[in-house]
Amino acid sequence: MTTSTSSSIGLDILLSTLQNAEDVDGTLNILSVLDELLTAGTDRRIYYMIKKGASEALLNALVKFAHTFCPNYTILLPLMHLLAKVGHRDRRIGMKAEETGAVLLILNLLKHNVKHATRAAACLWVIQVFSSSVSTANLIGENHGLDVIFSLIPEYTTKHLHTIRAAINAFAALLRTKANVYSVVSKGYISGLLRLYEDWHNKDTQHVAISICHALLRCLHKVTHITAGRQAFISQGGIQLLYQTTQTCLLNKCLESLVEPSVQLMRKCLPKTPLPLSSDLSAYTFPLPGRPTVVPEVDVESDESSEEIDIEETDNTQEGDSKDYDEDLETDLNKLGYHPDPHKPKDLLPQYSFLCPELSHDFQELDRDSEPEQSSASSSSDKEAVLLHSFPPHSSKMDRVGSSSSSPTSSLKLHAETEMHTEKQASAGAQLEAQDFHSHTSILSTSSRIRTIVREAAGEGSSGQRGNEWDDEEDEAEESHQCAMIDRILERCGACIPHHEPKLYCATAAKTKSIPGFRILAFPDFWGHLPPTGHEPMAPRKPNIQRQKVLEDIQRFLNNDIINQVVFDLEDSSLQSPSDSLRFFSKFECGNLRKAVQVRRYEYDLILNADANCFQHTQWFYFEVSNMVADTPYRFNVINCEKSNSQFNYGMQPVLYSVREALEGRPHWVRTGTDICYFRNHFCSIRGRGKTTFYTLTFTITFKHNEDVCYLAYHYPYTYSALKAHLKVLQKSVDPAKVFFQQQILCRTLSGNTCPLVTITACPASTAWKDMQQLRNRPCIVLTGRVHPGESNASWVMRGTLDFLCSNDPVAQCVREAFVFRIIPMLNPDGVINGTNRCDLNSEDLNRQWCKPDPVLSPTIYHTKGFLYYLNSIGKTPLVFCDYHGHSRKKNVFLYGCSVKETLWESGSAVDTVQLKEDPGYRTIPKTLDRIAPAFSFNSCNYLVEKSRSATARVVVWREMGVLRSYTMESTYNGCDQGIYKDLQMGTRELQEMGAKFCHSLLSVTNDMQTLYSWRLINHMDVDHSSQNCFKDDEPSCVEEVEYSTDCLTLKGTDLDSDINSNTACADEDEEGDEGYRGANHQQGSIGQAQQLSAKSHPFPELISQAFIENLSEKINTYNGVSIPDRQITS
């Protein structure tokens, strides 16, 4: 028989003998052997003993030896110590204790030994272990266990610290149930706990009782899991007490371990504060076809009831919105290979034929010696082009308008008018300052007059209603003055920004339709942006910065010196901000800031506007700020963010644009901000919405210039008007003899804006049949972007793609000759225009509508899918489909693709994938990008098909159209953690480069491989940027807790085993040092006083008696003939 079998039987004999032993020596010897087994082994050995019935044996022995008139503590002490060690690993120890009747027995032992430190400590550890069961903890609480244990927690003393800590830990363990927490709160124990913490904290000058203070904080964490507990904590001055003690701890490194649990407790107990808004509903509402005009507010659970939950359930609440990743993977082969019928009848698909203009174009201009400019102009039917050519020099739309403050129609003004001095107005060469470009004034402006000019230039005649203001001579004079100022500023300061024309942007923006009818243009959008000359490193995170900011927020709650004055309200245009405060504005295209509240002299709370027609999705911001003082740090708190974490915790900074800097020749969006962190706060929605509170993004900015006008944004803004103007510039820039570039309208959005579709390819060498046939046989590439409005980085990547495809780069020419590009750069124009973060005006995420898009409510998705089905029906299924996105929680740029095999492998499905055949070509482009694109990370890519993503563009195009290479390209808002851009933030230059590199990678899937590897291209393609992948998918945990801690973590070195061992080692000192705990001498049974003293120092006899070993060996030999040599048993 094997040694393991004999060991197993030996253990069975030990446990059996323990339950049946009657003599003291034999029982102590068995306990000694068991303790040696535990001490010498690992947790695996303990779990093995539990499996063999060690818990039941120890419980039965406890009941047997404690059920006597005069219990023998020489046996009971080591027995309880061992039971605590074993039971601590046994999940069912509480129920087993109830079944054997040991629960109330141990409670009675505690009641009889409240003045005996060592015995009380042993009982308390067992109670702590038993309380792992909810029913057991409730049973102890019902029998006044909480009262008995609380009475054992004295004020500050230096004696019996192990017993005191055992009492506090047992008290905390009992507070795992709602019933016990309610009992403690109703009896006023919170006040007692606070006074105890204050006493121990203040009097422990030698820092020997830090673990006691920590244990008391654990109790306070437990009792504040319910609303009544938090209210009692606040009413008893708990927040103020902890704030004061924390300030003391911050001055002493020895007390550092008390700071974090104190801060977390204060964060949790700060009363929830509704946002200072009139409604959770977005300030922008849009009447939807077939729906009520007003979006109804949905009733939600009250905040009180939703938080009255058992403590053991709270660990799941913080992650309640997350799904198990493996369970989210699609494992149904039928669904993975499902190809449904088109969402619209096939006979209606030919309506999209006009969106393939290269198939019907005759390219007759190739046979004529026409001027490229004439060809370009004649190919455009856009009214903007007609408008621009209709004005004489220095008389554009922007130059011809005046104030529109009284105009009843939706109109635009550029941030411009100033409170200029009379002498500046009289001087033709007057120079404008930065403060002249804020939203409260209007030097540069466009108005409703623009729409009249557009119609007249297009030959549609006057609208017939010009408005009385246009007949006013004063307005005409002001308009003339503004025009002159515009011309002077552009002539003096106009920067040469590639593919950007300010006047063209202004003309384009005049036609953009928004919900509020924007009358203002943001200066950066009008003026343009150039990337900074150098790279911008990620911002280092200051140690404990979040703690510092949270303590400042707690101080706001405790003190009444908060200004708390609203200085900007999107819904109240009449609001006047104080002269010494910052001025805010956001009512322009892409802008998002709903309210700004000044809370301190240089600190402002900012509230973002929810997505139109809904109550949520607040993350994107873009606003103007002015009236600042230079070299003064201003703190900004965006207090209603929703995502559970952010790259702002990992080195990301918001972006800033300075008008002063732009006028001085530096028109840059730059990363800025210090003391940046992102964490959960105490603000909630107006209606509570259950347990949900928001997150705060806080950052500090020190402005360079007095009276500057600056713009702050979540990321580099890219407006719909910028896209439209950029496409117009590109169309004029290309050589029509080489580049076929045609912009068309896919459809109109809910608010009536056009959704552009661009076709780009190389013109055929001639109109010969062979060349024309090569053109019409080119595979097509479909690219889409900006379905989520807040992902402006996707638009910058798309801009890089468009610029590259229209360039003279030899690689671009080869790409154009190889493919036909069909690009929808902005799938959600309305969301972008109105500054939403996630949704369209229908309050839906458009990237979850691809399965069955609504033709009325989701027209861009409906027609994009219809167009893809049309391409499929004529044999032009895209070779590659890619949807450009931004990612807020990860670094680098990466692709999501689709693979049946990889999904089944990752999910652990029982499906035999060996028989499945799958083209691995979906990995070709990611591998190529990994070689040539510095920002790309191959190891961040994945190709899994999740159930929650089944209605996204990537999955639907792959599954329904059979596009093997169907991707989502995710670009970080932050930067890279690998490659040559490691530890650098991504700017617009790097994002545009990524768009170009994606085009490069497409050559890897061309049929003509000679094209890819020709020397002509190799000389123009960087292929040495293989990313140094770090094999990190998601970010590590933030160095500081973003969420509230649900409990107070145990201090290192204070686990149960070490407490028991330490207490045993100092039992002599504990027993002789405090008569108050001891009471009187107890009879210890038949053993002598010397043996008792020996047992105090060593819980088990140092040597096991030879007679006991021989007796035990004989019993085991009767089973298997194996003896126990040298008084050892192995397992």
XYZ file of N, CA and C in Angstrom, residues 511-662:
456
model
N -24.267 76.488 -43.424
C -25.304 75.568 -43.899
C -25.545 74.408 -42.949
N -24.758 74.328 -41.900
C -24.884 73.213 -40.957
C -26.081 73.441 -40.037
N -26.887 72.403 -39.890
C -28.107 72.508 -39.089
C -27.903 71.855 -37.733
N -28.229 72.591 -36.682
C -28.082 72.092 -35.319
C -29.384 72.251 -34.564
N -29.508 71.554 -33.451
C -30.734 71.638 -32.652
C -30.943 73.053 -32.123
N -29.928 73.676 -31.470
C -30.174 75.021 -30.926
C -30.015 76.129 -31.953
N -29.571 75.792 -33.170
C -29.333 76.831 -34.161
C -28.109 77.642 -33.806
N -26.944 77.016 -33.844
C -25.713 77.680 -33.423
C -25.488 78.975 -34.196
N -25.129 80.034 -33.464
C -24.812 81.311 -34.071
C -23.331 81.658 -33.917
N -22.595 80.746 -33.350
C -21.200 81.021 -33.009
C -20.306 79.968 -33.639
N -19.161 80.399 -34.129
C -18.114 79.475 -34.535
C -17.001 79.523 -33.501
N -16.522 78.383 -33.100
C -15.359 78.352 -32.216
C -14.141 78.806 -33.003
N -13.311 79.633 -32.383
C -12.153 80.176 -33.090
C -11.224 79.090 -33.630
N -10.923 78.012 -32.880
C -10.008 76.995 -33.436
C -10.537 76.349 -34.706
N -11.850 76.176 -34.791
C -12.425 75.548 -35.979
C -12.334 76.489 -37.173
N -12.542 77.777 -36.929
C -12.438 78.770 -38.001
C -10.985 78.960 -38.423
N -10.108 79.130 -37.462
C -8.722 79.493 -37.741
C -7.902 78.309 -38.234
N -8.162 77.132 -37.659
C -7.428 75.940 -38.042
C -6.382 75.540 -37.016
N -5.806 74.375 -37.224
C -4.873 73.795 -36.258
C -3.673 73.206 -36.973
N -2.491 73.437 -36.424
C -1.271 72.780 -36.866
C -0.716 71.961 -35.709
N -0.241 70.755 -35.967
C 0.340 69.971 -34.867
C 1.560 70.679 -34.297
N 1.787 70.586 -32.987
C 3.013 71.155 -32.410
C 4.244 70.530 -33.060
N 5.339 71.244 -32.996
C 6.545 70.776 -33.685
C 7.117 69.501 -33.076
N 6.996 69.331 -31.777
C 7.567 68.161 -31.121
C 6.503 67.225 -30.593
N 6.973 66.084 -30.089
C 6.059 65.130 -29.465
C 5.741 65.563 -28.035
N 4.590 65.134 -27.552
C 4.156 65.496 -26.210
C 4.139 64.250 -25.329
N 4.986 64.198 -24.308
C 5.043 63.004 -23.447
C 3.802 62.887 -22.572
N 3.535 61.680 -22.133
C 2.440 61.479 -21.185
C 2.757 62.205 -19.883
N 1.708 62.686 -19.264
C 1.882 63.448 -18.028
C 2.195 62.506 -16.873
N 3.242 62.773 -16.114
C 3.518 61.931 -14.935
C 2.441 62.146 -13.880
N 2.089 61.082 -13.223
C 1.063 61.184 -12.187
C 1.724 61.467 -10.844
N 1.328 62.566 -10.240
C 1.873 62.919 -8.949
C 1.422 61.896 -7.901
N 2.320 61.435 -7.050
C 1.919 60.445 -6.028
C 0.769 60.967 -5.167
N -0.227 60.109 -4.985
C -1.357 60.403 -4.100
C -2.139 61.652 -4.520
N -2.122 61.968 -5.813
C -2.840 63.162 -6.262
C -4.343 62.998 -6.076
N -4.848 61.790 -6.308
C -6.286 61.584 -6.130
C -6.673 61.800 -4.672
N -5.855 61.295 -3.770
C -6.125 61.492 -2.343
C -6.193 62.972 -2.020
N -5.261 63.724 -2.561
C -5.242 65.162 -2.309
C -6.526 65.821 -2.799
N -6.965 65.445 -3.991
C -8.172 66.060 -4.552
C -9.414 65.643 -3.784
N -9.455 64.376 -3.373
C -10.607 63.910 -2.599
C -10.677 64.641 -1.264
N -9.529 64.836 -0.617
C -9.526 65.561 0.656
C -9.974 67.000 0.464
N -9.624 67.595 -0.674
C -10.114 68.944 -0.955
C -11.628 68.947 -1.122
N -12.159 67.909 -1.743
C -13.607 67.804 -1.905
C -14.296 67.591 -0.559
N -13.665 66.813 0.311
C -14.240 66.590 1.640
C -14.221 67.888 2.435
N -13.181 68.647 2.252
C -13.116 69.948 2.930
C -14.250 70.854 2.472
N -14.633 70.740 1.199
C -15.788 71.501 0.707
C -17.038 71.155 1.476
N -17.201 69.879 1.803
C -18.379 69.440 2.543
C -18.360 69.949 3.976
N -17.170 69.987 4.578
C -17.074 70.350 5.985
C -17.153 71.854 6.207
N -16.646 72.627 5.265
C -16.591 74.081 5.445
C -17.717 74.753 4.678
N -18.049 75.929 5.110
C -19.120 76.693 4.466
C -18.575 77.890 3.696
N -17.321 77.826 3.280
C -16.716 78.954 2.586
C -16.752 78.782 1.077
N -17.642 77.894 0.593
C -17.738 77.635 -0.834
C -18.551 78.738 -1.502
N -18.044 79.239 -2.639
C -18.747 80.307 -3.361
C -20.047 79.769 -3.955
N -19.946 78.636 -4.654
C -21.118 77.946 -5.211
C -21.989 78.872 -6.054
N -21.379 79.535 -7.023
C -22.102 80.472 -7.893
C -22.049 79.980 -9.329
N -23.229 79.894 -9.952
C -23.310 79.484 -11.358
C -22.789 80.622 -12.221
N -21.788 80.328 -13.041
C -21.205 81.364 -13.905
C -21.490 81.090 -15.378
N -22.018 79.915 -15.691
C -22.436 79.625 -17.060
C -23.541 78.586 -17.020
N -24.581 78.825 -17.816
C -25.692 77.890 -17.913
C -26.151 77.869 -19.368
N -26.009 76.713 -19.993
C -26.376 76.571 -21.394
C -27.838 76.917 -21.634
N -28.664 76.713 -20.615
C -30.104 76.940 -20.758
C -30.543 78.334 -20.322
N -29.602 79.149 -19.889
C -29.939 80.499 -19.436
C -28.965 81.486 -20.066
N -29.325 81.987 -21.229
C -28.434 82.894 -21.960
C -28.335 84.265 -21.306
N -29.249 84.570 -20.396
C -29.229 85.883 -19.750
C -28.304 85.925 -18.542
N -27.740 84.799 -18.148
C -26.893 84.738 -16.960
C -25.644 85.586 -17.160
N -25.341 86.419 -16.184
C -24.158 87.260 -16.209
C -23.163 86.741 -15.183
N -21.949 86.434 -15.628
C -20.935 85.947 -14.697
C -20.251 87.122 -14.016
N -19.754 86.946 -12.791
C -19.054 88.032 -12.084
C -17.825 88.481 -12.866
N -17.440 89.702 -12.654
C -16.332 90.270 -13.427
C -15.002 89.601 -13.127
N -14.873 89.001 -11.924
C -13.589 88.412 -11.558
C -13.550 86.896 -11.749
N -14.584 86.336 -12.356
C -14.595 84.888 -12.566
C -14.266 84.562 -14.012
N -13.936 83.324 -14.244
C -13.761 82.866 -15.613
C -15.091 82.928 -16.352
N -15.018 83.105 -17.653
C -16.217 83.087 -18.485
C -16.183 81.835 -19.354
N -17.321 81.197 -19.476
C -17.413 79.947 -20.219
C -18.434 80.103 -21.340
N -18.248 79.288 -22.370
C -19.216 79.254 -23.465
C -19.047 77.941 -24.216
N -20.163 77.375 -24.672
C -20.082 76.100 -25.406
C -21.135 75.973 -26.501
N -21.850 77.029 -26.777
C -22.937 76.927 -27.744
C -22.405 77.144 -29.151
N -21.610 76.171 -29.580
C -21.078 76.169 -30.933
C -20.939 74.718 -31.373
N -20.634 74.517 -32.630
C -20.591 73.171 -33.190
C -19.599 72.288 -32.433
N -20.045 71.117 -32.043
C -19.256 70.132 -31.291
C -19.102 70.499 -29.824
N -19.544 71.680 -29.428
C -19.348 72.121 -28.053
C -20.184 71.315 -27.074
N -19.638 71.135 -25.880
C -20.387 70.468 -24.817
C -19.926 70.974 -23.465
N -20.735 71.793 -22.869
C -20.633 72.193 -21.464
C -21.997 72.737 -21.090
N -22.630 72.117 -20.130
C -23.991 72.517 -19.780
C -24.015 73.588 -18.690
N -23.145 73.451 -17.716
C -23.163 74.405 -16.607
C -21.780 74.471 -15.980
N -21.399 75.670 -15.536
C -20.151 75.867 -14.804
C -20.478 76.558 -13.488
N -19.959 76.012 -12.398
C -20.223 76.547 -11.057
C -18.886 76.875 -10.407
N -18.753 78.117 -9.980
C -17.535 78.503 -9.263
C -17.674 78.074 -7.813
N -16.775 77.211 -7.344
C -16.856 76.712 -5.968
C -15.807 77.351 -5.061
N -14.674 77.720 -5.632
C -13.663 78.481 -4.908
C -13.132 79.559 -5.849
N -12.252 80.390 -5.335
C -11.766 81.511 -6.153
C -11.208 81.025 -7.485
N -10.468 79.934 -7.464
C -9.859 79.432 -8.693
C -10.232 77.977 -8.962
N -11.442 77.640 -8.613
C -11.897 76.256 -8.826
C -13.335 76.262 -9.340
N -13.582 75.403 -10.356
C -14.891 75.378 -11.009
C -15.348 73.941 -11.213
N -16.606 73.691 -10.874
C -17.256 72.426 -11.210
C -17.917 72.580 -12.578
N -17.680 71.614 -13.445
C -18.227 71.646 -14.799
C -19.175 70.472 -14.989
N -20.333 70.743 -15.544
C -21.344 69.711 -15.783
C -21.562 69.604 -17.290
N -21.424 68.401 -17.798
C -21.557 68.174 -19.233
C -23.005 67.901 -19.605
N -23.315 68.162 -20.854
C -24.660 67.941 -21.363
C -24.804 66.496 -21.825
N -25.883 65.845 -21.428
C -26.136 64.476 -21.879
C -26.422 64.475 -23.374
N -26.318 63.306 -23.986
C -26.626 63.193 -25.410
C -28.059 63.628 -25.673
N -28.283 64.202 -26.827
C -29.597 64.745 -27.179
C -30.691 63.695 -26.993
N -31.790 64.130 -26.421
C -32.978 63.296 -26.230
C -32.784 62.166 -25.227
N -31.730 62.199 -24.420
C -31.579 61.144 -23.407
C -30.943 61.716 -22.148
N -30.664 60.830 -21.190
C -30.246 61.244 -19.858
C -28.782 60.932 -19.570
N -28.092 60.340 -20.495
C -26.763 59.829 -20.149
C -25.766 60.040 -21.286
N -24.612 59.354 -21.162
C -23.503 59.433 -22.121
C -22.808 60.789 -22.034
N -22.310 61.096 -20.848
C -21.556 62.335 -20.652
C -20.080 61.993 -20.499
N -19.282 62.399 -21.478
C -17.838 62.201 -21.411
C -17.111 63.258 -22.249
N -17.631 63.532 -23.435
C -17.007 64.501 -24.327
C -17.252 65.930 -23.824
N -16.220 66.764 -23.873
C -16.415 68.190 -23.572
C -15.584 69.026 -24.539
N -16.077 70.217 -24.781
C -15.409 71.183 -25.669
C -16.048 72.526 -25.368
N -15.263 73.460 -24.818
C -15.844 74.740 -24.426
C -14.768 75.820 -24.462
N -15.276 77.058 -24.442
C -14.408 78.230 -24.415
C -14.302 78.744 -22.986
N -13.128 79.241 -22.637
C -12.931 79.860 -21.325
C -12.107 81.126 -21.529
N -12.469 82.178 -20.827
C -11.774 83.461 -20.983
C -11.779 84.201 -19.651
N -11.201 85.400 -19.688
C -11.120 86.277 -18.507
C -10.214 85.698 -17.424
N -9.181 84.998 -17.847
C -8.283 84.379 -16.882
C -7.142 85.312 -16.490
N -6.501 84.945 -15.381
C -5.306 85.636 -14.909
C -4.120 84.732 -15.184
N -3.076 85.274 -15.760
C -1.911 84.467 -16.119
C -1.188 83.952 -14.885
N -0.544 82.798 -15.051
C 0.314 82.195 -14.021
C -0.441 81.895 -12.731
N -1.718 81.671 -12.859
C -2.549 81.295 -11.705
C -3.149 79.928 -11.968
N -2.935 78.968 -11.089
C -3.509 77.634 -11.325
C -5.016 77.622 -11.096
N -5.747 77.148 -12.098
C -7.195 76.989 -12.010
C -7.505 75.491 -11.993
N -8.340 75.106 -11.062
C -8.761 73.700 -11.002
C -10.131 73.546 -11.650
N -10.245 72.587 -12.549
C -11.509 72.270 -13.213
C -11.924 70.854 -12.829
N -13.180 70.696 -12.420
C -13.723 69.387 -12.056
C -14.911 69.068 -12.950
N -14.742 68.136 -13.868
C -15.871 67.657 -14.668
C -16.547 66.586 -13.813
N -17.719 66.883 -13.275
C -18.254 66.078 -12.175
C -19.338 65.070 -12.584
N -19.647 64.959 -13.865
C -20.678 63.985 -14.249
C -20.218 63.084 -15.385
N -18.962 62.633 -15.307
C -18.488 61.613 -16.243
C -19.088 60.266 -15.875
N -19.160 59.355 -16.840
C -19.866 58.099 -16.605
C -19.004 56.849 -16.681
N -17.934 56.858 -17.446
C -17.141 55.636 -17.605
C -16.388 55.319 -16.322
N -16.198 54.018 -16.082
C -15.659 53.577 -14.802
C -14.157 53.789 -14.679
N -13.487 54.063 -15.753
C -12.063 54.395 -15.692
C -11.724 55.166 -16.953
N -10.567 55.759 -16.963
C -10.212 56.624 -18.073
C -8.701 56.663 -18.240
N -8.265 56.951 -19.468
C -6.842 57.123 -19.708
C -6.296 58.364 -19.016
N -7.164 59.216 -18.499
C -6.686 60.342 -17.698
C -5.956 59.859 -16.448
N -6.202 58.636 -16.034
C -5.466 58.063 -14.907
C -4.122 57.496 -15.318
N -3.816 57.516 -16.612
C -2.603 56.860 -17.099
C -1.773 57.765 -18.003
N -1.769 59.049 -17.711
C -0.886 59.958 -18.428
C -1.533 60.819 -19.483
N -2.826 60.644 -19.745
C -3.508 61.445 -20.764
C -3.830 62.833 -20.211
N -3.787 63.827 -21.100
C -4.156 65.192 -20.753
C -5.230 65.697 -21.710
N -6.079 66.612 -21.243
C -6.989 67.277 -22.188
C -6.185 68.187 -23.121
N -6.857 68.762 -24.107
C -6.169 69.623 -25.070
C -6.655 71.059 -24.934
N -5.761 71.987 -25.232
C -6.047 73.416 -25.090
C -5.607 74.148 -26.345
N -6.402 75.141 -26.726
C -6.094 76.008 -27.875
C -6.176 77.444 -27.387
N -5.096 78.182 -27.582
C -5.032 79.573 -27.151
C -5.172 80.495 -28.352
N -6.127 81.414 -28.295
C -6.308 82.390 -29.369
C -5.094 83.308 -29.447
N -4.567 83.683 -28.298
C -3.383 84.551 -28.275
C -2.213 83.865 -28.987
N -2.001 82.607 -28.680
C -0.921 81.876 -29.325
C -1.167 81.749 -30.830
N -2.415 81.516 -31.206
C -2.737 81.364 -32.629
C -2.468 82.658 -33.386
